[in-house]
CSV table of C-alpha atoms in Angstrom, one decimal:
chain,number,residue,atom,x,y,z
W,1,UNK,CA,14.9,-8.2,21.0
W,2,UNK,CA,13.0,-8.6,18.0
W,3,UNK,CA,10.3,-5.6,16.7
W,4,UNK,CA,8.1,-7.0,13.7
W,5,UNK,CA,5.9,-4.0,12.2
W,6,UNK,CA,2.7,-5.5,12.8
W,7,UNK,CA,0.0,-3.5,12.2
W,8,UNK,CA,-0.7,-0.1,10.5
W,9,UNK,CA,-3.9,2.1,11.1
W,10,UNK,CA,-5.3,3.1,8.0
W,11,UNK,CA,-7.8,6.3,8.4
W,12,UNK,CA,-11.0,5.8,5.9
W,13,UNK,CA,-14.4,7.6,5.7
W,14,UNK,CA,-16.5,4.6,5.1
W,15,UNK,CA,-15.4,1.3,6.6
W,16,UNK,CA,-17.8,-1.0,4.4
W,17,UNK,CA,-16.5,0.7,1.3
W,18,UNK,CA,-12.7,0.7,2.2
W,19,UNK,CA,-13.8,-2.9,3.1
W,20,UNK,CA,-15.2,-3.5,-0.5
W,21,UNK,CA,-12.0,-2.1,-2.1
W,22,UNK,CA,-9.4,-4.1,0.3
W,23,UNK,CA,-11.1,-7.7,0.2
W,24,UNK,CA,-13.5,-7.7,-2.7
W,25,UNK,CA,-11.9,-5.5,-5.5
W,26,UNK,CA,-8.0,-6.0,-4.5
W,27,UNK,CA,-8.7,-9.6,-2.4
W,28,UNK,CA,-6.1,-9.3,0.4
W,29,UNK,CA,-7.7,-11.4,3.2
W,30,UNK,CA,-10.0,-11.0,5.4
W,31,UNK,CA,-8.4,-11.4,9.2
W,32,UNK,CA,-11.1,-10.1,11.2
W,33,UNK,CA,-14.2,-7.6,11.3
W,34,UNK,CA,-15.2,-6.7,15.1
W,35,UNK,CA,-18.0,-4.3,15.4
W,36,UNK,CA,-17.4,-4.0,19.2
W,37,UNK,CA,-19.9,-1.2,19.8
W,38,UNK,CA,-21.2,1.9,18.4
W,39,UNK,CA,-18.9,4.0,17.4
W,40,UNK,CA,-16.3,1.4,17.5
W,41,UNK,CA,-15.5,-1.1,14.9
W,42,UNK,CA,-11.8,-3.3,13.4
W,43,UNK,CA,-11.7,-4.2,10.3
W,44,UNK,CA,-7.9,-6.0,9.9
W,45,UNK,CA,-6.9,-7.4,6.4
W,46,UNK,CA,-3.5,-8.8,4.9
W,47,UNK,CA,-1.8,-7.8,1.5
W,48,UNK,CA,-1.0,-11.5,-0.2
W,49,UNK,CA,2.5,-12.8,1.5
W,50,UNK,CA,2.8,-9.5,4.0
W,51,UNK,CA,3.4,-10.1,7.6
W,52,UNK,CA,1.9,-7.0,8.3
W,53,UNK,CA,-1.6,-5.9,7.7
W,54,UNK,CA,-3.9,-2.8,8.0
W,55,UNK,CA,-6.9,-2.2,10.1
W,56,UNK,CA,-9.4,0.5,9.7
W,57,UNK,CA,-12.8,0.9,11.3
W,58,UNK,CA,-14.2,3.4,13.6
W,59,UNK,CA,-13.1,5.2,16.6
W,60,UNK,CA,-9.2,3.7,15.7
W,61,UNK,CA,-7.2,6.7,15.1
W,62,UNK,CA,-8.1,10.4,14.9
W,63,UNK,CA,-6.2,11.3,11.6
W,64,UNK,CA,-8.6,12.3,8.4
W,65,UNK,CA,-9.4,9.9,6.2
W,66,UNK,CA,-7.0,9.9,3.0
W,67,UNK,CA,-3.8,11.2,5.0
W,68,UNK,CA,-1.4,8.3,4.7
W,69,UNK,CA,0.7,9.0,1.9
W,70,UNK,CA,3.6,6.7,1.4
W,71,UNK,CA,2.7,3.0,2.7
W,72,UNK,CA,4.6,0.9,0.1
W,73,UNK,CA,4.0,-2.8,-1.0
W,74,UNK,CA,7.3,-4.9,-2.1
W,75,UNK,CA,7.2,-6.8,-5.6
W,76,UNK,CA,9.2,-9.0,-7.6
W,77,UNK,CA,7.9,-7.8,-11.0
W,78,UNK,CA,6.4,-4.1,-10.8
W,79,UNK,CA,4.9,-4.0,-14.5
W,80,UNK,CA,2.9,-7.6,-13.5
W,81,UNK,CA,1.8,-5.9,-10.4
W,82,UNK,CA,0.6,-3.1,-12.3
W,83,UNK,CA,-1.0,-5.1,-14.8
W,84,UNK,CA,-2.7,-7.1,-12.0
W,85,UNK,CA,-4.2,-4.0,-10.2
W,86,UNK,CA,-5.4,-2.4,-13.3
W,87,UNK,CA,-7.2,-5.6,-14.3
W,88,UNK,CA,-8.7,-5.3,-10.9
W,89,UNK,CA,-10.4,-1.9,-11.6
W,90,UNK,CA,-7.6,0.1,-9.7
W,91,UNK,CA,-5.6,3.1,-11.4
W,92,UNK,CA,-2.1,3.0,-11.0
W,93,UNK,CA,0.6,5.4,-12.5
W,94,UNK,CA,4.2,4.5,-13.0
W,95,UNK,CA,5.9,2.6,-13.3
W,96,UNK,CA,8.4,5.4,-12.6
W,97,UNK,CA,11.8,6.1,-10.8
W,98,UNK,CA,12.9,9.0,-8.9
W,99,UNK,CA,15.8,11.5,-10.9
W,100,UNK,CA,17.7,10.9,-8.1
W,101,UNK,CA,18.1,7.0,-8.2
W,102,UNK,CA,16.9,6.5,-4.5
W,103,UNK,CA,13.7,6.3,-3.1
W,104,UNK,CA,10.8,8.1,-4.4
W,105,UNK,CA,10.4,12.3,-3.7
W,106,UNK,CA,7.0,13.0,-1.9
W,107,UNK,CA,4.2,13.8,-4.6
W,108,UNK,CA,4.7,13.4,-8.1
W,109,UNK,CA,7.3,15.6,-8.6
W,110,UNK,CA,11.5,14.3,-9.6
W,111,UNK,CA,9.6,11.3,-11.2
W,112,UNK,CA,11.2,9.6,-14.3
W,113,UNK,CA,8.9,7.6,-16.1
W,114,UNK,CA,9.6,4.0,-16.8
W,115,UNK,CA,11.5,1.0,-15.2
W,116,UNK,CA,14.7,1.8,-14.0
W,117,UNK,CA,17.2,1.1,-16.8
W,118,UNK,CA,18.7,-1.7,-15.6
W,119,UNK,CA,15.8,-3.0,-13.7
W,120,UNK,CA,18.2,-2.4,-10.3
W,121,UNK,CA,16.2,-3.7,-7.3
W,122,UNK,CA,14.7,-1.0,-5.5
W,123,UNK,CA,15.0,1.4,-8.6
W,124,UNK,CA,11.4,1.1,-9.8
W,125,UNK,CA,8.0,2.3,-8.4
W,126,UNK,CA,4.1,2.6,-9.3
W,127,UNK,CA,1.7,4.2,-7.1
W,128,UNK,CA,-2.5,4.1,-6.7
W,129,UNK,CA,-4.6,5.4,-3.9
W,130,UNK,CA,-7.8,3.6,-2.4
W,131,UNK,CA,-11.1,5.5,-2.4
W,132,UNK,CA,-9.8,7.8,1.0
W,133,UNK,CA,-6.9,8.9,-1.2
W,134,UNK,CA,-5.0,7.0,1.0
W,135,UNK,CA,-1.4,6.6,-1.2
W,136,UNK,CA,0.0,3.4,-1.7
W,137,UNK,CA,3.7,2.5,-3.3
W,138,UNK,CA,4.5,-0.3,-5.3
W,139,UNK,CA,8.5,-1.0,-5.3
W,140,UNK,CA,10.0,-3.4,-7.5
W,141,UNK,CA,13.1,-5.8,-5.4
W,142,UNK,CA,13.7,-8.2,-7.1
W,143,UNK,CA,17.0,-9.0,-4.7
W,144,UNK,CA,17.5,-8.3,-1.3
W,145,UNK,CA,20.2,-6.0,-0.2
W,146,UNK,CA,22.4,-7.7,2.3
W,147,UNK,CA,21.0,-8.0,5.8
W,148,UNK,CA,17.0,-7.9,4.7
């Protein structure tokens, strides 16, 4: 049986400015915006080309606002993300690599600044944070490993 990561629950403080930052400032679309009842609101939008997206609102999840640290966007060319975000108003460090060679450490420590040196896929990350502090990954493939 097939399980498809569908949706992730994003804890934010103010769901018409995490609202601004998602679909005005960054433009990932718009899927829906339920204010159901007091208390209780879904906002659901989708990163360009993802099959899953993000909702936040009110009275969806009881972690703090700014807690997620580690959701991670995939893309072909890491320095033209980059570029694209910080032309968008959004601060983004990296690109870096972990000292390691495999995925990233938590926090900023082990980081290597710069593209991976031969550009491997998977080798190369950037990060930025929406106005929670909610921490996002940017991770360069630029080819699939077998069976993805």
């Amino acid at each position: 049986m097939d399980m498809k990561l569908e949706v992730v629950i994003l804890p934010v403080a103010e769901v018409d400015r995490a609202k601004g930052f998602y679909v005005e400032q960054l433009g990932w679309r718009l899927d829906a915006d339920f204010p159901i009842s007091d208390g209780y609101r879904i906002v659901q939008v989708t990163p360009p080309g993802s099959a899953c997206s993000i909702i936040f609102g009110e009275g969806l999840t009881r972690q703090e606002a700014g807690t997620l640290h580690g959701l991670q966007l995939t893309v072909t060319d890491i320095l033209k993300a980059q570029e694209e975000l910080t032309s968008l108003g959004v601060e983004v460090s990296g690109p870096f690599r972990d000292e390691t060679g495999a995925f990233h450490h938590a926090g900023d420590t082990h980081r290597v600044p710069g593209v991976h040196p031969e550009r491997a896929s998977y080798g190369t990350f950037a990060a930025f944070k929406d106005p929670d502090g909610n921490e996002w990954f940017l991770q360069e493939v630029t080819e699939r490993a077998p069976g993805r």
